CSV table of C-alpha atoms in Angstrom, one decimal:
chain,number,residue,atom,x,y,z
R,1,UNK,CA,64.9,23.2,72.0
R,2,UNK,CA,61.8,21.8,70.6
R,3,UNK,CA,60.4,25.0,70.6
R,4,UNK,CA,62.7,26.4,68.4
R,5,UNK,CA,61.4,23.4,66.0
R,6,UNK,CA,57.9,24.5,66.1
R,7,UNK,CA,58.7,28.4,64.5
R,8,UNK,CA,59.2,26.8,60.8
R,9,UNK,CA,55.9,24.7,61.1
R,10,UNK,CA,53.8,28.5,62.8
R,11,UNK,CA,55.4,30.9,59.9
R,12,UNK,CA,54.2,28.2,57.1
R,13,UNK,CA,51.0,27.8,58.4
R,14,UNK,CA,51.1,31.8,59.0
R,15,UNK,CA,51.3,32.0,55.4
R,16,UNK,CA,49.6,29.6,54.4
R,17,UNK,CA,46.4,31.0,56.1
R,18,UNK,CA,46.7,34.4,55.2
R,19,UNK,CA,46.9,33.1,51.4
R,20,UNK,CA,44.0,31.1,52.2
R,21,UNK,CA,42.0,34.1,54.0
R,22,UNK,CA,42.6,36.5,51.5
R,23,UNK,CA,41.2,34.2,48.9
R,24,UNK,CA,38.2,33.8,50.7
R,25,UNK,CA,38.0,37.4,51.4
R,26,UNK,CA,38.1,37.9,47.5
R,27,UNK,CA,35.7,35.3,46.5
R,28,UNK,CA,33.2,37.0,49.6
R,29,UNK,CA,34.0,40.4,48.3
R,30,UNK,CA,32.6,39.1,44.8
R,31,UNK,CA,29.4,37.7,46.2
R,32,UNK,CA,28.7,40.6,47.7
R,33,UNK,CA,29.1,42.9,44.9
R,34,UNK,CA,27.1,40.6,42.8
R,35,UNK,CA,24.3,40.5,45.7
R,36,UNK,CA,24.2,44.4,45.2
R,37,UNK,CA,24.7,44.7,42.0
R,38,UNK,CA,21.8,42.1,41.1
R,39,UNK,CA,19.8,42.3,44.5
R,40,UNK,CA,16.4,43.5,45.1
R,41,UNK,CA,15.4,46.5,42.9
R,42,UNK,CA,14.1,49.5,44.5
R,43,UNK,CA,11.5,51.0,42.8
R,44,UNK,CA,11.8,55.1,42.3
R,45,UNK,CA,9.7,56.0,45.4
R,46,UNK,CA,12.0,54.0,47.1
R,47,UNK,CA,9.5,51.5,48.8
R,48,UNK,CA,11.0,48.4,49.1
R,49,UNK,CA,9.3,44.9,47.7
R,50,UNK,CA,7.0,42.9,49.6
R,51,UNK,CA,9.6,40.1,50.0
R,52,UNK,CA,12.6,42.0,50.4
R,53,UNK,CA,15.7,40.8,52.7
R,54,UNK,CA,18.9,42.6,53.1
R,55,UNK,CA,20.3,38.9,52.9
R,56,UNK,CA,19.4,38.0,49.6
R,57,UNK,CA,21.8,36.4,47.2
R,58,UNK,CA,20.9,36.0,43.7
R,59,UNK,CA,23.1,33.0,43.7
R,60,UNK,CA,23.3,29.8,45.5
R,61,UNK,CA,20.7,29.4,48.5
R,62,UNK,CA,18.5,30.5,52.0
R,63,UNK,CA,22.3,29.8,54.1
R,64,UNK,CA,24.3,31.6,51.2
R,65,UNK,CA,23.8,35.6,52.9
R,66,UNK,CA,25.2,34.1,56.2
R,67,UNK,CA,27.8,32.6,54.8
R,68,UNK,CA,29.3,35.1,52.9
R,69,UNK,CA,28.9,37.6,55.1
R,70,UNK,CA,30.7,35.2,58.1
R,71,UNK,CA,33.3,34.3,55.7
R,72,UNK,CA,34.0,38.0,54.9
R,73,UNK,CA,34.2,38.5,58.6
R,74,UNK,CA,36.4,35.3,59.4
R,75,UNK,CA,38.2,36.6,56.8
R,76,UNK,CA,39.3,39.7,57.7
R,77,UNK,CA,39.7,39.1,61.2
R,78,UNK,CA,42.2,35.9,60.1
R,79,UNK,CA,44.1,38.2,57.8
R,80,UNK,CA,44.4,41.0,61.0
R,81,UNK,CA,45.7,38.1,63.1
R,82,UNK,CA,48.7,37.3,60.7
R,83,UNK,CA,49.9,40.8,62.4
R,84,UNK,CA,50.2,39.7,65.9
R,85,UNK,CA,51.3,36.8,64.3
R,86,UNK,CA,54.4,38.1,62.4
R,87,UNK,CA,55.2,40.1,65.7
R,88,UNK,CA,55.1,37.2,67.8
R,89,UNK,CA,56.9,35.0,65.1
R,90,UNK,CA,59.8,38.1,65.3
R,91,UNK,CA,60.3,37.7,69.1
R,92,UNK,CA,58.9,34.1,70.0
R,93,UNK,CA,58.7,34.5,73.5
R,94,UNK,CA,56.2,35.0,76.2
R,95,UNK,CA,55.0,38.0,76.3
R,96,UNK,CA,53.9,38.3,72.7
R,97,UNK,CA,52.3,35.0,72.8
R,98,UNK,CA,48.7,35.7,74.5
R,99,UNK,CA,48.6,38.4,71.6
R,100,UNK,CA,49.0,35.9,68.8
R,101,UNK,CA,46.8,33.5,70.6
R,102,UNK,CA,43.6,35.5,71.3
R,103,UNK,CA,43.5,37.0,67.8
R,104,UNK,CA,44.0,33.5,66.3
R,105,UNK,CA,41.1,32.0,68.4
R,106,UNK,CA,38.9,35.3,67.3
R,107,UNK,CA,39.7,34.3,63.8
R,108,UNK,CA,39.0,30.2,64.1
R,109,UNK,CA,35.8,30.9,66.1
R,110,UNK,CA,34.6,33.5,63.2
R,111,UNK,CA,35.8,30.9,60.8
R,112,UNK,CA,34.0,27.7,62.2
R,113,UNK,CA,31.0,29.8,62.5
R,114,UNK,CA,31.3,30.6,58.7
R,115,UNK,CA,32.0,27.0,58.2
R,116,UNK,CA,28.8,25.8,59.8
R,117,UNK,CA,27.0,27.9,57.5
R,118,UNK,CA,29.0,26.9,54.3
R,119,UNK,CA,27.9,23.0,55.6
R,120,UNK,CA,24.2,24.1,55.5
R,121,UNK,CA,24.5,25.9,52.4
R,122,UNK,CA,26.5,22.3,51.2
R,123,UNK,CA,23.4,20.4,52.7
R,124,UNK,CA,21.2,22.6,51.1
R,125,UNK,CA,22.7,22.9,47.1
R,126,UNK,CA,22.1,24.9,44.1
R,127,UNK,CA,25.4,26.6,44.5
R,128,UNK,CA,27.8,28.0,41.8
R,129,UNK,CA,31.7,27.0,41.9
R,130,UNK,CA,33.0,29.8,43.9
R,131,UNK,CA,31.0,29.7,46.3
R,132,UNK,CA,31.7,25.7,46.0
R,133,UNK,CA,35.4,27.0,46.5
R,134,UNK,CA,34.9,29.5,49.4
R,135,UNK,CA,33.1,26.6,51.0
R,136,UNK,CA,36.3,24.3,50.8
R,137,UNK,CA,38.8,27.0,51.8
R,138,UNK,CA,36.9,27.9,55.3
R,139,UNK,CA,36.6,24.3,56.3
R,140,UNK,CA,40.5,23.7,55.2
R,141,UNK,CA,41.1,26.8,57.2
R,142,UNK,CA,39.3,25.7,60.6
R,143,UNK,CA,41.8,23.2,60.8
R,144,UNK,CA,45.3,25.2,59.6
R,145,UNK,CA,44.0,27.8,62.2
R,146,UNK,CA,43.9,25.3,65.3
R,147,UNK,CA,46.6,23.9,63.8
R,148,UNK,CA,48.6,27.0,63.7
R,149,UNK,CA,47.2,27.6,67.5
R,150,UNK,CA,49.0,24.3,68.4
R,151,UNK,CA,52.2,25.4,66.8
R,152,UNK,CA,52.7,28.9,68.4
R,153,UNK,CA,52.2,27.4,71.8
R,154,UNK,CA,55.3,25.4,71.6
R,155,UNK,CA,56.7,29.0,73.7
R,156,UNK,CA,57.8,27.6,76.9
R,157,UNK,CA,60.4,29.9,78.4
């Protein structure tokens, strides 16, 4: 019975996080066209500068490479667990549970990684407002994403 009561709280979280994801994967996906688009240029004998890194953002900071490109990866990898996630939602028993579960702890892990960077690039500053935003999205989403864990493990049959 009380498990029954949990699949509400696990599909509104579902969505919730996959709105939230593909934000973040939108946001990242504008960095990093910006980061190419305005990077390092390379002159026409194609030597690169003295000082160049393939993590440069012309934008915010020294943590603001890792973080984009961790949320990018958290955010893609939450947004491919909301498809174990609808499947498991469908049946709710069992044996589609260690499916849901292991790709939602891939995408928390790669999200709390991306969130330790977005806390460096906080302590850091000198960071526009959507990257201010993408910040505040991936630490909201560390805890939707154990919070969604908790809910689909109400399964008990």
């Amino acid at each position: 019975m009380a498990e029954q009561q949990m699949k509400p709280v696990a599909s509104l979280l579902l969505l919730l996080n996959f709105c939230m994801y593909a934000i973040v994967l939108g946001i990242g996906a504008w960095s990093m066209n910006k980061a190419i688009s305005h990077g390092f240029p390379i002159g026409a004998d194609f030597s690169l500068p003295a000082h160049f890194s393939p993590i440069y953002f012309p934008m915010g900071n020294a943590a603001t490479g890792f973080f984009v490109m961790f949320g990018l990866i958290a955010g893609v990898a939450g947004a491919a667990s909301v498809i174990s996630g609808v499947s498991h939602l469908q049946s709710w028993t069992t044996a589609s549970l260690p499916a849901a579960v292991s790709a939602a702890m891939i995408a928390w892990s790669l999200t709390v990684l991306a969130m330790g960077f977005g806390c460096k690039e906080i302590e850091l500053g000198m960071r526009n407002a959507r990257l201010r935003t993408m910040e505040a999205f991936l630490i909201i989403l560390s805890a939707t994403q154990l919070l969604y864990i908790a809910a689909i493990h109400g399964v008990r049959n």
